[in-house]
mmCIF file of C-alpha atoms and ligand atoms in Angstrom:
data_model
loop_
_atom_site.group_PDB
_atom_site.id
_atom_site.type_symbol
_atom_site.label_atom_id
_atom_site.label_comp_id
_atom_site.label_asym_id
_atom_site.label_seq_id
_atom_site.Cartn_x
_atom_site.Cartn_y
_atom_site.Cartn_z
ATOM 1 C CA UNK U 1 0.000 0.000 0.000
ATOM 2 C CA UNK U 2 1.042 3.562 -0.833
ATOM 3 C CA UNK U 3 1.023 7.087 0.901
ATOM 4 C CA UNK U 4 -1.602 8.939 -0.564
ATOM 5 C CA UNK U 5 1.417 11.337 -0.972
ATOM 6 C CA UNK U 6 2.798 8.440 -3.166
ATOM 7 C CA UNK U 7 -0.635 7.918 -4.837
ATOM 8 C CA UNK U 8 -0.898 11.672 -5.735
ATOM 9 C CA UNK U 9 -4.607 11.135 -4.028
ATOM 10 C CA UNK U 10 -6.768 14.300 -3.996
ATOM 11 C CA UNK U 11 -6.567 14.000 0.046
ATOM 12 C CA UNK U 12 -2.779 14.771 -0.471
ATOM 13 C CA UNK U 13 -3.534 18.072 -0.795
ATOM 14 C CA UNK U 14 -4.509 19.236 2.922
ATOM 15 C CA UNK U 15 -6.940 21.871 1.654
ATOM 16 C CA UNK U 16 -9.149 19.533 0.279
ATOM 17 C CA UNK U 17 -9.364 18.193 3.292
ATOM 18 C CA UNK U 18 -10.002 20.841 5.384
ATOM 19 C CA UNK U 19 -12.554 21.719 2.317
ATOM 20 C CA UNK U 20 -14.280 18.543 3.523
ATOM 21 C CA UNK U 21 -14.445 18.953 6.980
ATOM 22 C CA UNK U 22 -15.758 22.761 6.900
ATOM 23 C CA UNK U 23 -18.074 22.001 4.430
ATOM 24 C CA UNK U 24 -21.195 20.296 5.748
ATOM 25 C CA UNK U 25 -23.857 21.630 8.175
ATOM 26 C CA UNK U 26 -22.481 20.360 10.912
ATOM 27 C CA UNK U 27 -22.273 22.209 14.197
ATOM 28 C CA UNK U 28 -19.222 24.101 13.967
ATOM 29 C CA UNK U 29 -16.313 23.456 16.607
ATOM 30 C CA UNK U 30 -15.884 26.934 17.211
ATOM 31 C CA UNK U 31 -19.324 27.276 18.000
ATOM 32 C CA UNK U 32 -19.359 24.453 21.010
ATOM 33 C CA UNK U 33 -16.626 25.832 22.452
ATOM 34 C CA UNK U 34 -17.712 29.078 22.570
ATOM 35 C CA UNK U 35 -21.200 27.213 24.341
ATOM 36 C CA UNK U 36 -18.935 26.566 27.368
ATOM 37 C CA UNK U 37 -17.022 29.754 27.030
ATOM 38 C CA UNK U 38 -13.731 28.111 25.947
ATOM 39 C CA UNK U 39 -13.697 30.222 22.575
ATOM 40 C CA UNK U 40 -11.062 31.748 21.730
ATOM 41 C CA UNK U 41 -8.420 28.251 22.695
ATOM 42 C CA UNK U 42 -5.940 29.621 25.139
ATOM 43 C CA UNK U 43 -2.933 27.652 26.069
ATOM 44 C CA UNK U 44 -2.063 26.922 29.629
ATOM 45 C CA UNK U 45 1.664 26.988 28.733
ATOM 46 C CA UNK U 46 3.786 24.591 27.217
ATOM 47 C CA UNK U 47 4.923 21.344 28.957
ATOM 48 C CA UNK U 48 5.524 19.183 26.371
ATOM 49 C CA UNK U 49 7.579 19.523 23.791
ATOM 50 C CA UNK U 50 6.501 17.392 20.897
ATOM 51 C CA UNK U 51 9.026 16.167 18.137
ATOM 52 C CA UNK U 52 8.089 14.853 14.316
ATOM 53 C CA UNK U 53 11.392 13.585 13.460
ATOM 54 C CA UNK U 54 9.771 12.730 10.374
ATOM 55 C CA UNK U 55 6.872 10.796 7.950
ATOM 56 C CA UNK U 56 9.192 7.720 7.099
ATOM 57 C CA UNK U 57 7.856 4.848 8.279
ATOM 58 C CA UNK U 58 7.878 0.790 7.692
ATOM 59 C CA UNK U 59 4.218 0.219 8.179
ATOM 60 C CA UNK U 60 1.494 1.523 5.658
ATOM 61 C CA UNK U 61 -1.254 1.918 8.089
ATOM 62 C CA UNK U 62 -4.953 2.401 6.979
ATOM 63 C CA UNK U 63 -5.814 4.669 9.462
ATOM 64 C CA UNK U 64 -2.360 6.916 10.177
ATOM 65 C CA UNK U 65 -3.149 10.241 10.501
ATOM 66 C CA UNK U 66 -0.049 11.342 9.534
ATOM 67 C CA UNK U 67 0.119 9.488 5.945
ATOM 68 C CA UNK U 68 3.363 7.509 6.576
ATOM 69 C CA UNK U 69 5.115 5.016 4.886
ATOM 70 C CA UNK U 70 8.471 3.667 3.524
ATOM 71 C CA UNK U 71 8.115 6.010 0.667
ATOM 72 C CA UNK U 72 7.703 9.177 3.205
ATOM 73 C CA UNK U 73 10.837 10.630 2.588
ATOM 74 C CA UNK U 74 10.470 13.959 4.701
ATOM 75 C CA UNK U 75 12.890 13.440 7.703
ATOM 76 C CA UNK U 76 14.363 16.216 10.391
ATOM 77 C CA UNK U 77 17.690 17.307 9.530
ATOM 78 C CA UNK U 78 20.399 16.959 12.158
ATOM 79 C CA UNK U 79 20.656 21.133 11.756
ATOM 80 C CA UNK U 80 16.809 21.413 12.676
ATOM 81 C CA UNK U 81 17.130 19.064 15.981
ATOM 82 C CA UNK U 82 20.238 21.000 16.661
ATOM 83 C CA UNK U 83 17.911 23.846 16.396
ATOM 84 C CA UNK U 84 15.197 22.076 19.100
ATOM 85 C CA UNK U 85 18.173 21.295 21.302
ATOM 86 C CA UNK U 86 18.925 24.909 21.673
ATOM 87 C CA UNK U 87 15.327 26.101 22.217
ATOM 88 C CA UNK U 88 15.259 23.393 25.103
ATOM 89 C CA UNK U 89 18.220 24.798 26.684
ATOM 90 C CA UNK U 90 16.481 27.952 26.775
ATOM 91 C CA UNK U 91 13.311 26.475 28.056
ATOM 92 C CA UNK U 92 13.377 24.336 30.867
ATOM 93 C CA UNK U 93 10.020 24.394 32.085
ATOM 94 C CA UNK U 94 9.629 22.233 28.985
ATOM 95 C CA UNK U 95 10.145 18.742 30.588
ATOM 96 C CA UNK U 96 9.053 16.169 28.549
ATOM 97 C CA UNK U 97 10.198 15.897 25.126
ATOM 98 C CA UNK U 98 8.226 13.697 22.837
ATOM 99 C CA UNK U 99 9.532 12.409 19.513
ATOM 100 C CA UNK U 100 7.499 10.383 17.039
ATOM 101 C CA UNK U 101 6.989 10.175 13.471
ATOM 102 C CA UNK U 102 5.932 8.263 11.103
ATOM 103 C CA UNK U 103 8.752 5.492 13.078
ATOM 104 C CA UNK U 104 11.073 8.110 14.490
ATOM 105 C CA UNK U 105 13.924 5.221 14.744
ATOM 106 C CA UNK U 106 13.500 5.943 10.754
ATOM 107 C CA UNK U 107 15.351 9.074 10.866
ATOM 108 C CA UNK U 108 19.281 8.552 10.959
ATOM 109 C CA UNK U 109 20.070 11.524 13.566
ATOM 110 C CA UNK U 110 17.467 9.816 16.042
ATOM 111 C CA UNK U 111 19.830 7.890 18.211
ATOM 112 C CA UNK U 112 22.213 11.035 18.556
ATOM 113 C CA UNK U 113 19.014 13.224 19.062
ATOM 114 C CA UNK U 114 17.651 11.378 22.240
ATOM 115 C CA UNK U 115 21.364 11.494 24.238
ATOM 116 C CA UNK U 116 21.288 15.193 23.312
ATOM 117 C CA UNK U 117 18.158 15.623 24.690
ATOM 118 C CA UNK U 118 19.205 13.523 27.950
ATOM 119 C CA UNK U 119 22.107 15.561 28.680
ATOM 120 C CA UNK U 120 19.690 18.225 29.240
ATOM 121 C CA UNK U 121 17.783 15.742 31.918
ATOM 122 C CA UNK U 122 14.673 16.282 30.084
ATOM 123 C CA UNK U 123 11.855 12.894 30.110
ATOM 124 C CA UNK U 124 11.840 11.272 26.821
ATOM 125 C CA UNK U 125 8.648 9.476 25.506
ATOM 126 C CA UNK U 126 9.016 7.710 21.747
ATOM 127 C CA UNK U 127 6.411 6.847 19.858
ATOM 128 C CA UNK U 128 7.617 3.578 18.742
ATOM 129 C CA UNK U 129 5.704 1.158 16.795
ATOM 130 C CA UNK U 130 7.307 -2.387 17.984
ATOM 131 C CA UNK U 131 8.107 -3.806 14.324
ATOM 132 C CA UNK U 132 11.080 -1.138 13.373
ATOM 133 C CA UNK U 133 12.975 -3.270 15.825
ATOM 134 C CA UNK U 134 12.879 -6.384 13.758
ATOM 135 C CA UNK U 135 12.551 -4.577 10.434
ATOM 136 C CA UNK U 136 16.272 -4.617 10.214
ATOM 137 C CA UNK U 137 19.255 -5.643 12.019
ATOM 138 C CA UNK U 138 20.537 -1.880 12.777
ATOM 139 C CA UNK U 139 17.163 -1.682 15.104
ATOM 140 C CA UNK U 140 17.692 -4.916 16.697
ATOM 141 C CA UNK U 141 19.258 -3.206 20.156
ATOM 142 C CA UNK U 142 17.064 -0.459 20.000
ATOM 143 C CA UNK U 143 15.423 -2.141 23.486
ATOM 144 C CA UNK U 144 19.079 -1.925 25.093
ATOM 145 C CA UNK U 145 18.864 2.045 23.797
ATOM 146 C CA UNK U 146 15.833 2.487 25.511
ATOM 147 C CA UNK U 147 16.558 1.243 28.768
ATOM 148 C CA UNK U 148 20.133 2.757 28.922
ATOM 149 C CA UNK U 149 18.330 6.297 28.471
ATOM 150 C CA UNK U 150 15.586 5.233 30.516
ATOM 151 C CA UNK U 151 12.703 6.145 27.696
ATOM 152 C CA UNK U 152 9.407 6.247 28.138
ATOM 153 C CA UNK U 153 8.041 3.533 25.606
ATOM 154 C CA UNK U 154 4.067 4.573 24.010
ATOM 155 C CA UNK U 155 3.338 1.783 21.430
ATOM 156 C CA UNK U 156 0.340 1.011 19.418
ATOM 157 C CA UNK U 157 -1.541 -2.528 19.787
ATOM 158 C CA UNK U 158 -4.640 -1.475 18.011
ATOM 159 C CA UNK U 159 -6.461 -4.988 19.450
ATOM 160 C CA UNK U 160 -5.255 -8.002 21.681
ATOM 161 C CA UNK U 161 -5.866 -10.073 18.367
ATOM 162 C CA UNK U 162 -4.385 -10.871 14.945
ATOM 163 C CA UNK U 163 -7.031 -10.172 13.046
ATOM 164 C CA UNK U 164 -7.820 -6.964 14.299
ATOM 165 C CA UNK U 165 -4.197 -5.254 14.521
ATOM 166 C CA UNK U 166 -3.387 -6.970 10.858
ATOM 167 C CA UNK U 167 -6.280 -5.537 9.703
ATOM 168 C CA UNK U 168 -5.435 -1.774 10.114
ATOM 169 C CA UNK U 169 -1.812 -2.367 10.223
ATOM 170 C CA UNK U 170 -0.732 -5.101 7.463
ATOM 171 C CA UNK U 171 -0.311 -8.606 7.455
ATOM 172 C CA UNK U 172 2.437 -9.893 10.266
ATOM 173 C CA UNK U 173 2.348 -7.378 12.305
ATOM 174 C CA UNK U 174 0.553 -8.938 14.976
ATOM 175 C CA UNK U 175 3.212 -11.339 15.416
ATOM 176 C CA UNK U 176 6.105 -9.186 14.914
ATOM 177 C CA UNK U 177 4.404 -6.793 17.826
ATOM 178 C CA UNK U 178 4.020 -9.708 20.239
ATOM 179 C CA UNK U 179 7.666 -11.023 19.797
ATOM 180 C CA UNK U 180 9.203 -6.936 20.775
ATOM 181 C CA UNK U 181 6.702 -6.672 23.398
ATOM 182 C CA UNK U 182 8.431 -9.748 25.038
ATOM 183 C CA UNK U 183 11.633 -8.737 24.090
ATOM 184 C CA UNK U 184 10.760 -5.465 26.005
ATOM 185 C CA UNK U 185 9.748 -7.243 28.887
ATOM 186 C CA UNK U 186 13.011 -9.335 28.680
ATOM 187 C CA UNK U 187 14.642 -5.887 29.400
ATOM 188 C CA UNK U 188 12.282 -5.408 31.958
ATOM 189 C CA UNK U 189 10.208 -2.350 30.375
ATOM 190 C CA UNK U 190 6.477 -2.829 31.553
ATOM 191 C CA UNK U 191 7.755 -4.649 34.998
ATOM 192 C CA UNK U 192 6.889 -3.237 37.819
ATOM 193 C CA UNK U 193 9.605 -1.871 39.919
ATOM 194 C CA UNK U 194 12.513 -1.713 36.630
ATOM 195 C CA UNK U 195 10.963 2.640 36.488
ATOM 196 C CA UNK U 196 11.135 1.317 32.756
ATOM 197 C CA UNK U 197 7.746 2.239 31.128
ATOM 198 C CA UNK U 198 6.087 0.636 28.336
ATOM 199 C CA UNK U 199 2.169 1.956 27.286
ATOM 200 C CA UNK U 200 -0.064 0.707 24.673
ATOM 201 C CA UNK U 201 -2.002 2.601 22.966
ATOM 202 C CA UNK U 202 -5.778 1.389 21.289
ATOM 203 C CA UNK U 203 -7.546 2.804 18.537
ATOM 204 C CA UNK U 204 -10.790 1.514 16.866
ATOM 205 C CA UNK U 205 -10.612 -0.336 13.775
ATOM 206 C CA UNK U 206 -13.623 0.884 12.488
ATOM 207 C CA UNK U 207 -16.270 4.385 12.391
ATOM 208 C CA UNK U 208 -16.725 4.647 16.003
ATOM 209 C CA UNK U 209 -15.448 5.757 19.452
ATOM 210 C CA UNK U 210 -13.121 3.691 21.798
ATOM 211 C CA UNK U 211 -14.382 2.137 24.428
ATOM 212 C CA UNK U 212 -13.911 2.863 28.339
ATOM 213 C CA UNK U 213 -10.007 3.408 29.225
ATOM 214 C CA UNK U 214 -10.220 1.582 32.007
ATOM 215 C CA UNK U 215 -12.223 -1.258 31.209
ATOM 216 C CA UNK U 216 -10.390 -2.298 28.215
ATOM 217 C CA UNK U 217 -6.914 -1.682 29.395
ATOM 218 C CA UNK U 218 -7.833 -4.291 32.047
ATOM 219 C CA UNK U 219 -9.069 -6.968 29.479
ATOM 220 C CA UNK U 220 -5.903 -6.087 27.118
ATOM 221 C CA UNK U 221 -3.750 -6.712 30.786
ATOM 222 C CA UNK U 222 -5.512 -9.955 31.260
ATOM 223 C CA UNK U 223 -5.354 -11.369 27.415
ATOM 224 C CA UNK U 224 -1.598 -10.101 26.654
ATOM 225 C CA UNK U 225 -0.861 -12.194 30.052
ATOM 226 C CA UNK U 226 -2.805 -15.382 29.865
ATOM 227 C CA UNK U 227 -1.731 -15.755 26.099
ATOM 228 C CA UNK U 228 1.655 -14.300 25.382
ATOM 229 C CA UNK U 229 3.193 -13.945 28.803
ATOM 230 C CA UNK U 230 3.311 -10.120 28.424
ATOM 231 C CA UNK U 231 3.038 -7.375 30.768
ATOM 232 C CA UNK U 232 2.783 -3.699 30.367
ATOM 233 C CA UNK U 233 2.197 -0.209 32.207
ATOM 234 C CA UNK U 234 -1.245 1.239 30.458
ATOM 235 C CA UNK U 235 -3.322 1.597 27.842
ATOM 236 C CA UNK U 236 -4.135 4.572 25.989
ATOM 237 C CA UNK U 237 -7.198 4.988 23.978
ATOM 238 C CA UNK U 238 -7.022 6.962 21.174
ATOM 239 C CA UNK U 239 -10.405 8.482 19.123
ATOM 240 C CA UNK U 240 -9.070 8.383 15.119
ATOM 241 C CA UNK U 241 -9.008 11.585 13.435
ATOM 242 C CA UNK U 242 -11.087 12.453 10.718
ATOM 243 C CA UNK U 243 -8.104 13.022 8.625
ATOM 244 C CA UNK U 244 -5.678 11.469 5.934
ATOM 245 C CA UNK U 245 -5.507 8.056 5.666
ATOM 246 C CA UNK U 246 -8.672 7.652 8.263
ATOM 247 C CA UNK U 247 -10.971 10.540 6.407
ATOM 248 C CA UNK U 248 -9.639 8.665 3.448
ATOM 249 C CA UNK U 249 -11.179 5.681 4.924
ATOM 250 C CA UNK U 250 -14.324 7.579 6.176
ATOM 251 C CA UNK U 251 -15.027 8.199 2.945
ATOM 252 C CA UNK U 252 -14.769 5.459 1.162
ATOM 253 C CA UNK U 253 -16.737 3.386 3.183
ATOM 254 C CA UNK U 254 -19.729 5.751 3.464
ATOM 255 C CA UNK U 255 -19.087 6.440 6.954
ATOM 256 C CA UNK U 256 -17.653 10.219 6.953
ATOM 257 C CA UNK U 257 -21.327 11.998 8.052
ATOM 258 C CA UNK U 258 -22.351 8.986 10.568
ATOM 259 C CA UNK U 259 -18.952 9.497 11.947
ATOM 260 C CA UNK U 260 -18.838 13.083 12.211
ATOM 261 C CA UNK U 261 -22.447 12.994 13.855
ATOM 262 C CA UNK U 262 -21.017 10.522 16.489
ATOM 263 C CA UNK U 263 -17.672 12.765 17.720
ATOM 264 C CA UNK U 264 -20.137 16.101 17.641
ATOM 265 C CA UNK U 265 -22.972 14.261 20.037
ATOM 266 C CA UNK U 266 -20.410 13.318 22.183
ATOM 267 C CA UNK U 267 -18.901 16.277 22.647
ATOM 268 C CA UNK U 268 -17.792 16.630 26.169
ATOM 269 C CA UNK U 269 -16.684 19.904 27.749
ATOM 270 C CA UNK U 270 -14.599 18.253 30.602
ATOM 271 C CA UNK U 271 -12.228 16.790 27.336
ATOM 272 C CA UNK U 272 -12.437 20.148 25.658
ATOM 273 C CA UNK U 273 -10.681 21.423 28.753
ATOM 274 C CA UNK U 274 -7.907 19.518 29.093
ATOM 275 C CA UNK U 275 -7.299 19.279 24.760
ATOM 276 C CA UNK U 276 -3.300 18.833 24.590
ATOM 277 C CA UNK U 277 -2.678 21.734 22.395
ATOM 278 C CA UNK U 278 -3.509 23.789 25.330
ATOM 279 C CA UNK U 279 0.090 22.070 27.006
ATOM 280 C CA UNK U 280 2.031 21.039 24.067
ATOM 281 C CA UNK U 281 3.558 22.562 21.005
ATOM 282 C CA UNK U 282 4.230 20.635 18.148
ATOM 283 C CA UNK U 283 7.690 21.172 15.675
ATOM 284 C CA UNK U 284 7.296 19.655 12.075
ATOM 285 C CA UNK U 285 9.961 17.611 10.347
ATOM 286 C CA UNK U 286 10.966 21.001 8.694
ATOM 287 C CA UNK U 287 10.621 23.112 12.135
ATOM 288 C CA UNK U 288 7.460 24.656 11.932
ATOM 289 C CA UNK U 289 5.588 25.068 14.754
ATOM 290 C CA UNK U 290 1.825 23.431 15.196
ATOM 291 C CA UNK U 291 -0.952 23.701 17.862
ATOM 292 C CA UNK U 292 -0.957 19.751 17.897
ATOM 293 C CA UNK U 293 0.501 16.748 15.523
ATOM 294 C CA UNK U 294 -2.857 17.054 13.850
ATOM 295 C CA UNK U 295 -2.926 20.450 12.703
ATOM 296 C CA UNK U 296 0.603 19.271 11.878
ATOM 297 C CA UNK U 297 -0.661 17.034 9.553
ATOM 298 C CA UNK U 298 -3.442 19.366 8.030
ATOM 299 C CA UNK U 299 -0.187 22.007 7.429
ATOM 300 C CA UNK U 300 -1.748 24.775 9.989
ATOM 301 C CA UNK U 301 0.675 26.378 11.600
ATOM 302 C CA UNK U 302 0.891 28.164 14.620
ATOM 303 C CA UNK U 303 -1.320 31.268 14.738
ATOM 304 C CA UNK U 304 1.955 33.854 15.907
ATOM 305 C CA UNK U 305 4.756 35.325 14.706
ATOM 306 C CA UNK U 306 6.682 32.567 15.860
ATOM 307 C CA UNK U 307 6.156 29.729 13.550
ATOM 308 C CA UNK U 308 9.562 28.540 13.368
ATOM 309 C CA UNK U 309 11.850 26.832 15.845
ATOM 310 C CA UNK U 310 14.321 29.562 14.867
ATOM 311 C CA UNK U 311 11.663 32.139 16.250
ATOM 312 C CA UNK U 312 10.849 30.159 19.537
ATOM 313 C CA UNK U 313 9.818 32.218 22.364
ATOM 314 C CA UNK U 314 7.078 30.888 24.837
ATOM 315 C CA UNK U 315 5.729 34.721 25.766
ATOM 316 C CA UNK U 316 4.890 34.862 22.458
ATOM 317 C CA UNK U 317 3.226 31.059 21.668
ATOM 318 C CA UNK U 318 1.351 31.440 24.940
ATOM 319 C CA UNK U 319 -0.754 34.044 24.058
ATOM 320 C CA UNK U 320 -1.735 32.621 20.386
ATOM 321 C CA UNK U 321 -5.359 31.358 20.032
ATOM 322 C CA UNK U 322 -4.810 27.867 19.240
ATOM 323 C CA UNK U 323 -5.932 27.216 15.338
ATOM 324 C CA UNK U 324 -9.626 24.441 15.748
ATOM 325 C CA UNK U 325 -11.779 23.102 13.045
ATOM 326 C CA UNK U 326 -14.310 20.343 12.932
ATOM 327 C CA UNK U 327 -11.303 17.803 13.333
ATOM 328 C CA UNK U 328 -10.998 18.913 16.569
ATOM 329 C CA UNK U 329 -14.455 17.150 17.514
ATOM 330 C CA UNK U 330 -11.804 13.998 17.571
ATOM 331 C CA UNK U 331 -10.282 15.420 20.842
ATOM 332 C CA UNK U 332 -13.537 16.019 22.853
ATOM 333 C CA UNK U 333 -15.651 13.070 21.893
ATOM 334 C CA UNK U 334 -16.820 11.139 24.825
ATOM 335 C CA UNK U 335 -13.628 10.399 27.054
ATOM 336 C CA UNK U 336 -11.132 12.612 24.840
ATOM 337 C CA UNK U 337 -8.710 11.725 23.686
ATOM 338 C CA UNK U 338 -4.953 12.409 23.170
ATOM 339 C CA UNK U 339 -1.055 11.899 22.321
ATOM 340 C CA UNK U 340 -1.584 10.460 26.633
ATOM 341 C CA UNK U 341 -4.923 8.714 25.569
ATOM 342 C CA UNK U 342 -8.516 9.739 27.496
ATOM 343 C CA UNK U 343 -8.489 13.376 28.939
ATOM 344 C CA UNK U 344 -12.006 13.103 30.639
HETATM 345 S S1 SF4 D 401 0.177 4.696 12.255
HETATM 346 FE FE1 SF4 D 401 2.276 4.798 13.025
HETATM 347 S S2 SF4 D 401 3.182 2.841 12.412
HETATM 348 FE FE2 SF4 D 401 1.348 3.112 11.198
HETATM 349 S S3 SF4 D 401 2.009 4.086 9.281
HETATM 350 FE FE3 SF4 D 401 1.387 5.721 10.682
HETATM 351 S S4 SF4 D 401 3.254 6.334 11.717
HETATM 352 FE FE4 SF4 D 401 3.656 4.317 10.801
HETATM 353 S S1 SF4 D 402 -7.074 18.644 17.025
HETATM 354 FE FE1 SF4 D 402 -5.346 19.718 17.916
HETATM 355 S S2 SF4 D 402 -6.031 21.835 18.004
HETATM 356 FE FE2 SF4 D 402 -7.850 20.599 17.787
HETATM 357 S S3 SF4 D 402 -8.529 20.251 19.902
HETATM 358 FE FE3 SF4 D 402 -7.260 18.504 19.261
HETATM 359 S S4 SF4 D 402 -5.256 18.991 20.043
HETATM 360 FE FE4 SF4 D 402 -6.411 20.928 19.999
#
């Protein structure tokens, strides 16, 4: 399967997309928010500082949000990270640096990027998605890398099943998943007492919301256990965004207005308070700054006159009005849902 980059698919181009979402009569985001007085989005500050090291990936999945793949070939230069490195110097109520991609492991510089970022004590959290370690033998000690830097491991399992997780994310991968989450465990990430942290993170395979947090991350604790032996720290669950590959799939399978209905009558105004783009800022591959890794994706960039990681400067970012649309309905569905799973 392609990118729909690769493709040259009409939903390449990020302003048909947004063309689709703010073209309906739907409720508009703006307009709930402003129902519970949250209109214009402030931040609270930033706390965490999020990293795309880049849309390279080795999984095609149907519903990634971010339209990865092997032939993603947009990666963050050494020069740019240098450039993030700096800014984090500068900032150090920034504490948690997260770096994901497309598979962030991907990007040759990533290795050298993380023990930059630890000799600035900062927490590191990688989005890693368990196959790049066996994809090739220059990933195979990634685990040992982990643990020596102490990371803070967020991997997605989208079911406890083969059928399911193949499904949206390609034949094998299942198995491939289940053999690194032991290996993890070998190394003692997701043990209690090692401080080594491993989450999983859920997302449905189909048109509707996730279920309870809670509930299912104590039915994937029990499965993972009984059948494979595997143990792990929690489970995220994560609503999928109607955009690229997912609105792609929305589409396509007549569910794009049923779906939409569903996020906008479950809009909850405890999730739309605690939305991560009110905490986080988001740096692009290229070092443009973004509200969140979805506006990311849809190319909106920060609403300032600092859009670059060369212009940095939280006085300004924190008094931007964070950029919504009716994508944002993803975040405030039901439980919410975010980068840390359910916000509600
Ligand atoms: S969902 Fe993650 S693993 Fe799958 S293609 Fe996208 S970035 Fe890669
Ligand atoms: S999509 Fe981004 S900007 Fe919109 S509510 Fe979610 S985190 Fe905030």
């Amino acid at each position: 399967m392609k990118s729909l980059k690769a493709q040259g698919h009409i939903l390449s181009d990020t302003r048909q997309q947004l063309k689709i979402l703010d073209h309906n009569d739907m409720i508009p985001f703006q307009q709930k928010l402003g129902s519970i007085r949250l209109f214009p989005l402030k931040p609270k500050g930033i706390e965490i500082f999020q990293v795309n090291i880049g849309k390279m990936c080795n999984q095609t999945c149907r519903h990634c949000h971010v339209d990865a793949g092997p032939d993603r070939k947009e990666i963050m230069t050494r020069d740019t990270m240098q450039q993030c490195m700096d800014v984090l110097k500068l900032y150090p109520q920034m504490k948690i640096v997260d770096i994901t991609g497309g598979a962030p492991e991907m990007n040759p510089d990533f290795r050298w990027f993380v023990e930059e970022i630890k000799k600035h004590d900062r927490h590191i959290m990688v989005r890693c998605n368990l196959t790049i370690i066996l994809a090739n033998q220059k990933y195979y000690n990634l685990p040992q890398f982990y643990k020596q830097h102490g990371i803070e491991l967020i991997s997605s399992l989208p079911f406890y099943t083969q059928d399911r997780t193949d499904r949206q994310r390609g034949n094998g991968v299942f198995e491939d998943s289940i053999k690194v989450l032991q290996l993890l465990n070998n190394e003692g990430y997701g043990i209690e007492g090692s401080g080594l942290v491993l989450n999983l993170v859920y997302n449905p395979a189909g048109a509707f919301l996730p279920p309870a947090q809670q509930a299912l991350q104590k039915e994937y604790k029990q499965r993972l256990k009984e059948k494979y032996g595997i143990l792990f720290n929690e489970l995220y669950t994560i609503t999928n965004m109607p955009i690229n590959r997912y609105l792609d799939y929305l589409i396509n399978s007549g569910n794009y207005e049923r779906y939409m209905d569903k996020l906008i009558a479950a809009f909850n105004p405890a999730a739309a308070q605690n939305v991560m783009c009110r905490n986080t800022i988001s740096v692009g591959w290229d070092g443009y700054l973004y509200d969140c890794d979805f506006n990311q994706m849809l190319e909106l960039k920060v609403d300032c006159p600092a859009k670059h990681i060369t212009q940095f400067d939280t006085s300004t970012l924190n008094k931007r009005s964070i950029i919504i649309g009716q994508h944002c309905y993803g975040c405030t569905a039901g439980s919410g849902s975010s980068c840390g799973g359910a916000t509600a």
